[in-house]
Structure formats: structure tokens, C-alpha cells
Amino acid sequence: MTLPLHFSPEVQAARAAGTPVVALESTIITHGMPWPQNVETAREVEAEIRDNGAVPATIAVLEGRLHIGLTGEELDALGQAKNVSKLSRADFAACLAMGGTGATTVAATMIAAELAGIRVFATGGIGGVHRGAEESFDVSADLHELSKTAVTVVAAGAKAILDIPKTLEVLETLGVPVIAYGQDDFPAFWSRQSDQKAPLRMDDPKQIARAMDMRRSMGLEGGQLVANPIPVEAEIPRHVIMPVVEDALVAAKDKAISAKAVTPFLLDRIFHATEGASLTANIALVKNNARLAARIARELSA
Ligand code: PSU
Ligand code: MN
């Protein structure tokens, strides 16, 4: 069966010219941010990548076709669409087979990037081990994907809504390199510190690219997680965000929110509780990750 892969004209041209490409996810657009900031942010993130010498490829499933790169009109439509599925490894093929429309999570975007020959991907935060996972068993498929699929993912660490120590434990068990960029601490999305040291630290995009190339030479499957701290001027300190996170977690429990709905529910709740400050920080960190990913893409061998 041939894959219903569809490259945007910009990504097609980059492939032909050998220009480095950076993958971007679409769940952050459909489930992670409200309209219209979601579309504005997606455009600004793409611009950051172009300004840093690479080409952005935002990935989504539109009517059964796997799009690698979206046009401006496609991005606008997706950003306002209702009832878009949130696709991960489990339901990705089924959505394509049934002609559906879906946004790709970190896990699904990694799969699509590898299919398209893209080796680096920028996002906001990865999914992880949820608090209370010992009861709910809610561990994001993103973690397993990092152990299987050869893509370097640049994120601002893991959100404080997750159990960060358990997330780091699972990543270690799965053999995923976790590399803090430019500091020792593993960053916590809105905040630069998490009170947890990252297992690895690198200060140069060239080192990150070399480590990925070395994994490939060794025949090791899987990718790397690059944990890039939010810029200082954009951060929400831990003591400010933690009480908001705790309230959101209580609300999720009261309303018995579960499975795929958990992360979008918490993000929306925190957005309202901080009067939009969480979104402002989220936008700044995604753009920061896009810049670093473009620099890594330029260092990776083809
Ligand atoms: N972090 C964000 N915004 C998001 C997500 C994470 O700041 O929109 C999305 C990503 O697509 C990630 C997914 O892959 O949430 C994780 O969902 P879950 O916890 O259900 O695996
Ligand atoms: Mn989950």
C-alpha cells in the first residue's frame, strides 16, 4: 500500500535543494492553545525556523492525507476546525485509512517525521507520566515513541502538571537520552528549574547533532529529548505556577477527566487561572525551541 504522504510546495522545494527541515506538531494548535493565538503562534514558530536557516514542516492529517508542511490556508482551517482527533501511535493509521482529519501529538509527529526523512522536531512540552499514574496508568505514548523512532525532539522539558521524577525514570528505563541545553537542571516548561537534574547536558547544537548521528552509527533505535529551558524573561517561577497547577489537578479529578482529555483540560484551566500568562509563556518557549531545532537541523548530517 502506498502511503498517502503529501508534501507542501515549500517542503518539497527544501527536499530538492537539501535545505534542513524541522518538523512541527499540530496538536499544540488544535488542543493546546485557543484560537486565534494558536494560528498566530504557529505562523511565528514557522518564521523562527525560516529565520534560522531551515524550513518548517507542520504535520497533520487532513481528510486521510498525511501532510508534511501546511499552506497558510490549511493552517488557518485546522486552527478553527472543531472535533479534530488528537492522534498518537495507536490511532494514526486508522485515521489515515478512514479518510479522517487529525492533529498529530509528539508521538505521531515523530512517526510522520521519520517517514518523511526529517530528523529534528520542535514542540512545547512532551507528554509524560501523569501524577497519580500508579492508579490511572496514564503514561504518555510520547515516552515510548522517543525510544523507538529516530527523531531528536526539542521541548521545554515536561509540564508541572506531570510527575517529573517519574517521567525521567521512565525515559531512563526506555533508553532515551535526556539532554538539558545550557544548564544542569531538567526544565519544567513554564519554569526553568524542576529541582531535578537532567541526566545529560550539552551547550552546543553541534554536540546534540553529533550524539544523534552517533546513535545512528551504532544502530541504536530511538531518538533524543532535548530539554531547552524557557527564556529567563518569559518564565513563570515555580512558586507562582505550582498552586495554579495543583488547583487544575483537583478540578480534573472532580470532573473525572481521563485519557486524551487530561492534558487539554489542564492547559485550558491553567490558561484561565493565569489570565493568559501561561499561554504567553508557552508561546515564548515554543519559539525558543524552534530556534534551537533549526540550529540542530543545520548540524545534522543528511
Ligand atoms: N504540551 C503542550 N501543549 C500540547 C501538548 C503538550 O504544551 O498541546 C500535546 C502534545 O501534542 C503532546 C500531547 O504530545 O499533548 C500529550 O498528550 P498526552 O498527555 O495525552 O499523551
Ligand atoms: Mn495520557
Coordinates of C-alpha atoms and ligand atoms in Angstrom, one line a residue:
M1 CA 0.0 0.0 0.0
T2 CA 1.4 3.4 -0.9
L3 CA 1.4 6.0 1.9
P4 CA -0.9 9.0 1.4
L5 CA 2.1 11.4 2.0
H6 CA 1.6 14.9 0.8
F7 CA 4.5 17.5 0.9
S8 CA 3.7 21.2 0.8
P9 CA 5.4 23.1 -2.0
E10 CA 7.8 24.7 0.5
V11 CA 8.9 21.4 2.0
Q12 CA 9.1 19.8 -1.4
A13 CA 11.5 22.5 -2.6
A14 CA 13.6 22.2 0.6
R15 CA 13.9 18.4 0.0
A16 CA 15.0 19.0 -3.6
A17 CA 17.6 21.7 -2.5
G18 CA 18.8 19.8 0.5
T19 CA 17.7 22.6 2.9
P20 CA 17.4 21.4 6.5
V21 CA 13.8 20.8 7.6
V22 CA 12.3 21.0 11.1
A23 CA 9.1 19.1 11.9
L24 CA 6.3 20.8 14.0
E25 CA 3.3 19.1 15.6
S26 CA -0.3 20.2 15.2
T27 CA -1.9 19.0 18.5
I28 CA -0.5 22.2 20.1
I29 CA -2.6 24.1 17.5
T30 CA -5.9 22.2 17.9
H31 CA -5.8 21.1 21.6
G32 CA -3.0 23.1 23.2
M33 CA -3.9 26.8 22.5
P34 CA -7.1 28.7 21.9
W35 CA -7.9 30.3 18.6
P36 CA -6.7 32.8 17.3
Q37 CA -3.4 32.7 19.3
N38 CA -2.9 29.1 18.1
V39 CA -2.7 30.1 14.4
E40 CA -0.7 33.2 15.1
T41 CA 1.8 31.2 17.2
A42 CA 2.1 28.5 14.5
R43 CA 3.0 31.2 11.9
E44 CA 5.5 32.8 14.2
V45 CA 7.1 29.5 15.1
E46 CA 7.4 28.7 11.4
A47 CA 9.0 32.1 10.8
E48 CA 11.6 31.5 13.5
I49 CA 12.7 28.3 11.7
R50 CA 13.0 30.1 8.4
D51 CA 14.9 33.0 10.0
N52 CA 17.4 30.4 11.3
G53 CA 18.2 28.8 8.0
A54 CA 15.8 25.8 7.9
V55 CA 12.3 25.1 6.6
P56 CA 9.3 24.3 8.8
A57 CA 7.1 21.3 8.2
T58 CA 3.9 21.4 10.3
I59 CA 2.4 17.9 10.2
A60 CA -1.3 17.0 10.3
V61 CA -3.7 14.5 8.7
L62 CA -6.3 16.3 6.5
E63 CA -9.0 14.1 5.0
G64 CA -7.0 11.0 5.0
R65 CA -3.7 12.5 3.7
L66 CA -0.6 12.9 5.8
H67 CA 0.5 16.5 5.2
I68 CA 4.2 17.3 5.7
G69 CA 4.1 21.1 5.7
L70 CA 0.8 23.0 5.7
T71 CA 0.0 26.0 3.5
G72 CA -1.3 29.2 5.2
E73 CA -4.9 28.3 4.3
E74 CA -4.6 24.8 5.6
L75 CA -3.1 26.1 8.9
D76 CA -6.0 28.6 9.2
A77 CA -8.6 26.0 8.6
L78 CA -7.1 23.5 11.0
G79 CA -6.7 26.2 13.7
Q80 CA -10.5 26.8 13.6
A81 CA -11.7 23.3 12.9
K82 CA -13.9 21.5 15.5
N83 CA -13.8 17.9 16.6
V84 CA -10.3 17.2 15.2
S85 CA -8.9 14.0 16.6
K86 CA -5.7 14.0 18.7
L87 CA -3.6 11.3 17.0
S88 CA -1.0 9.2 18.6
R89 CA 0.7 5.9 17.5
A90 CA -2.5 3.9 18.4
D91 CA -4.9 5.7 16.1
F92 CA -2.7 7.3 13.4
A93 CA -3.1 4.6 10.8
A94 CA -6.8 4.2 11.4
C95 CA -7.4 7.9 10.8
L96 CA -5.5 7.8 7.5
A97 CA -7.3 4.6 6.5
M98 CA -10.7 6.1 7.2
G99 CA -10.0 9.4 5.5
G100 CA -10.2 11.3 8.7
T101 CA -8.7 14.6 9.9
G102 CA -6.4 14.7 12.9
A103 CA -3.7 16.6 14.7
T104 CA -0.5 14.9 15.5
T105 CA 0.9 14.7 19.0
V106 CA 4.6 14.4 19.7
A107 CA 4.4 10.6 19.2
A108 CA 2.5 10.8 15.9
T109 CA 4.7 13.7 14.7
M110 CA 7.8 11.7 15.3
I111 CA 6.4 8.8 13.3
A112 CA 5.5 11.1 10.4
A113 CA 8.8 13.0 10.5
E114 CA 10.7 9.7 10.3
L115 CA 8.6 8.6 7.3
A116 CA 9.4 11.9 5.6
G117 CA 13.1 11.8 6.4
I118 CA 13.1 14.6 8.9
R119 CA 15.4 14.2 11.8
V120 CA 14.5 17.0 14.2
F121 CA 11.3 18.3 15.6
A122 CA 10.4 21.3 17.8
T123 CA 7.4 21.4 20.2
G124 CA 6.4 23.0 23.5
G125 CA 6.3 20.2 26.1
I126 CA 6.2 16.4 25.7
G127 CA 3.6 14.2 27.4
G128 CA 4.9 12.2 30.4
V129 CA 3.9 10.3 33.4
H130 CA 0.9 11.9 35.0
R131 CA 0.6 12.4 38.7
G132 CA -1.3 9.5 40.2
A133 CA -0.1 7.2 37.3
E134 CA 0.3 4.4 39.9
E135 CA -3.6 4.4 39.9
S136 CA -4.5 5.7 36.5
F137 CA -1.7 4.1 34.5
D138 CA -1.6 7.4 32.5
V139 CA 1.8 7.4 30.8
S140 CA 2.0 9.3 27.6
A141 CA 2.8 7.4 24.4
D142 CA 5.3 10.1 23.7
L143 CA 7.8 8.5 26.0
H144 CA 7.7 5.1 24.2
E145 CA 7.9 6.8 20.9
L146 CA 11.2 8.5 21.9
S147 CA 12.6 5.0 22.5
K148 CA 11.6 3.7 19.1
T149 CA 11.7 6.5 16.5
A150 CA 14.9 8.2 15.4
V151 CA 14.0 11.9 15.8
T152 CA 15.5 14.5 18.1
V153 CA 12.7 16.3 19.9
V154 CA 13.3 19.8 21.2
A155 CA 10.9 20.6 24.1
A156 CA 11.0 22.9 27.2
G157 CA 11.0 19.9 29.4
A158 CA 7.9 18.4 30.9
K159 CA 5.0 20.4 32.3
A160 CA 4.5 20.8 36.0
I161 CA 1.1 19.0 35.6
L162 CA 3.1 15.8 35.2
D163 CA 5.2 13.8 37.7
I164 CA 8.6 14.9 36.6
P165 CA 10.7 12.5 38.6
K166 CA 8.7 9.5 37.3
T167 CA 8.8 10.9 33.8
L168 CA 12.6 10.9 34.0
E169 CA 12.7 7.4 35.4
V170 CA 10.6 6.0 32.6
L171 CA 12.8 7.8 30.0
E172 CA 15.9 6.3 31.5
T173 CA 14.3 2.8 31.6
L174 CA 13.4 3.2 27.9
G175 CA 16.9 4.2 27.0
V176 CA 16.1 7.8 25.9
P177 CA 18.9 10.3 26.2
V178 CA 17.6 13.4 28.0
I179 CA 19.8 16.4 27.3
A180 CA 19.4 19.7 29.1
Y181 CA 20.5 22.5 26.9
G182 CA 22.8 25.1 28.5
Q183 CA 22.0 24.2 32.2
D184 CA 22.2 21.2 34.6
D185 CA 18.6 21.2 35.7
F186 CA 15.8 19.5 33.7
P187 CA 13.4 22.4 32.9
A188 CA 9.7 22.3 33.8
F189 CA 8.1 24.0 30.8
W190 CA 6.8 27.3 32.3
S191 CA 9.8 27.4 34.7
R192 CA 13.5 26.9 34.1
Q193 CA 14.0 24.7 37.1
S194 CA 12.3 21.5 38.2
D195 CA 14.5 20.5 41.2
Q196 CA 15.6 17.5 39.1
K197 CA 19.0 17.3 37.3
A198 CA 18.9 16.2 33.7
P199 CA 20.9 13.1 33.0
L200 CA 22.9 14.8 30.3
R201 CA 23.8 18.4 29.5
M202 CA 25.0 19.9 26.2
D203 CA 25.7 23.6 25.4
D204 CA 26.1 23.4 21.6
P205 CA 23.7 22.3 18.9
K206 CA 26.7 20.6 17.2
Q207 CA 27.1 18.3 20.1
I208 CA 23.4 17.4 20.0
A209 CA 23.6 16.6 16.3
R210 CA 26.8 14.5 16.8
A211 CA 25.1 12.5 19.6
M212 CA 22.2 11.7 17.2
D213 CA 24.5 10.8 14.4
M214 CA 26.4 8.5 16.8
R215 CA 23.2 6.7 17.8
R216 CA 22.5 6.1 14.2
S217 CA 26.1 4.8 13.5
M218 CA 25.7 2.4 16.5
G219 CA 22.4 1.1 15.2
L220 CA 20.5 2.3 18.3
E221 CA 16.9 2.8 17.6
G222 CA 15.0 5.8 19.1
G223 CA 15.5 9.5 19.4
Q224 CA 16.7 12.0 21.9
L225 CA 14.9 14.5 24.1
V226 CA 16.5 18.0 24.2
A227 CA 15.2 19.9 27.2
N228 CA 15.6 23.6 26.3
P229 CA 14.7 26.0 29.2
I230 CA 12.2 28.8 28.6
P231 CA 14.0 32.2 28.2
V232 CA 14.5 33.9 31.6
E233 CA 12.4 36.9 30.7
A234 CA 9.4 34.7 29.8
E235 CA 9.4 32.3 32.7
I236 CA 6.8 31.8 35.3
P237 CA 8.6 30.9 38.5
R238 CA 7.7 27.6 40.2
H239 CA 6.3 29.2 43.3
V240 CA 3.8 31.1 41.1
I241 CA 2.7 28.3 38.7
M242 CA 2.6 25.4 41.2
P243 CA -0.5 26.4 43.2
V244 CA -2.3 27.0 39.9
V245 CA -1.3 23.6 38.7
E246 CA -2.5 22.0 41.9
D247 CA -5.9 23.6 41.6
A248 CA -6.2 22.4 38.0
L249 CA -5.4 18.9 39.0
V250 CA -8.1 18.9 41.7
A251 CA -10.6 20.2 39.1
A252 CA -9.6 17.4 36.7
K253 CA -10.1 14.8 39.5
D254 CA -13.5 16.3 40.5
K255 CA -14.7 16.2 36.9
A256 CA -13.3 12.7 36.3
I257 CA -11.3 13.8 33.3
S258 CA -9.4 10.9 31.8
A259 CA -7.3 9.7 28.9
K260 CA -6.7 12.0 26.0
A261 CA -8.8 14.8 27.6
V262 CA -6.5 15.3 30.6
T263 CA -3.7 17.4 29.0
P264 CA -6.0 19.8 27.0
F265 CA -8.3 20.2 30.1
L266 CA -5.4 21.1 32.4
L267 CA -3.8 23.5 29.8
D268 CA -7.2 25.3 29.4
R269 CA -7.8 25.5 33.1
I270 CA -4.3 27.0 33.7
F271 CA -4.8 29.5 30.9
H272 CA -7.9 30.9 32.5
A273 CA -6.5 30.8 36.0
T274 CA -3.4 32.8 35.0
E275 CA -5.4 35.2 32.8
G276 CA -3.5 34.1 29.8
A277 CA 0.0 34.4 31.3
S278 CA 0.6 30.6 30.9
L279 CA -0.2 31.0 27.1
T280 CA 2.3 33.9 26.8
A281 CA 5.0 31.8 28.3
N282 CA 4.0 28.8 26.2
I283 CA 4.4 30.9 23.0
A284 CA 7.8 32.2 24.0
L285 CA 9.1 28.7 24.8
V286 CA 7.9 27.2 21.6
K287 CA 9.6 29.9 19.5
N288 CA 12.8 29.4 21.6
N289 CA 12.6 25.6 20.8
A290 CA 12.1 26.3 17.1
R291 CA 15.3 28.4 17.0
L292 CA 17.3 25.7 18.6
A293 CA 15.8 22.9 16.5
A294 CA 16.7 24.9 13.3
R295 CA 20.3 25.2 14.5
I296 CA 20.4 21.4 15.3
A297 CA 18.9 20.6 11.8
R298 CA 21.7 22.6 10.2
E299 CA 24.3 20.5 12.0
L300 CA 22.8 17.1 11.4
S301 CA 24.2 15.0 8.5
A302 CA 21.7 14.4 5.7
Ligands
PSU1 N1 2.3 20.2 25.7 C1 1.8 21.4 25.5 N2 0.8 21.5 24.6 C2 0.3 20.5 24.0 C3 0.8 19.1 24.2 C4 1.8 19.1 25.2 O1 2.3 22.4 26.0 O2 -0.6 20.6 23.2 C5 0.3 18.0 23.5 C6 1.4 17.3 22.6 O3 0.9 17.1 21.4 C7 1.7 16.1 23.4 C8 0.4 15.7 23.9 O4 2.3 15.1 22.5 O5 -0.1 16.9 24.4 C9 0.5 14.7 25.1 O6 -0.8 14.3 25.3 P1 -1.0 13.0 26.3 O7 -0.5 13.5 27.6 O8 -2.5 12.7 26.2 O9 -0.1 11.9 25.8
MN2 MN -2.4 10.2 28.6

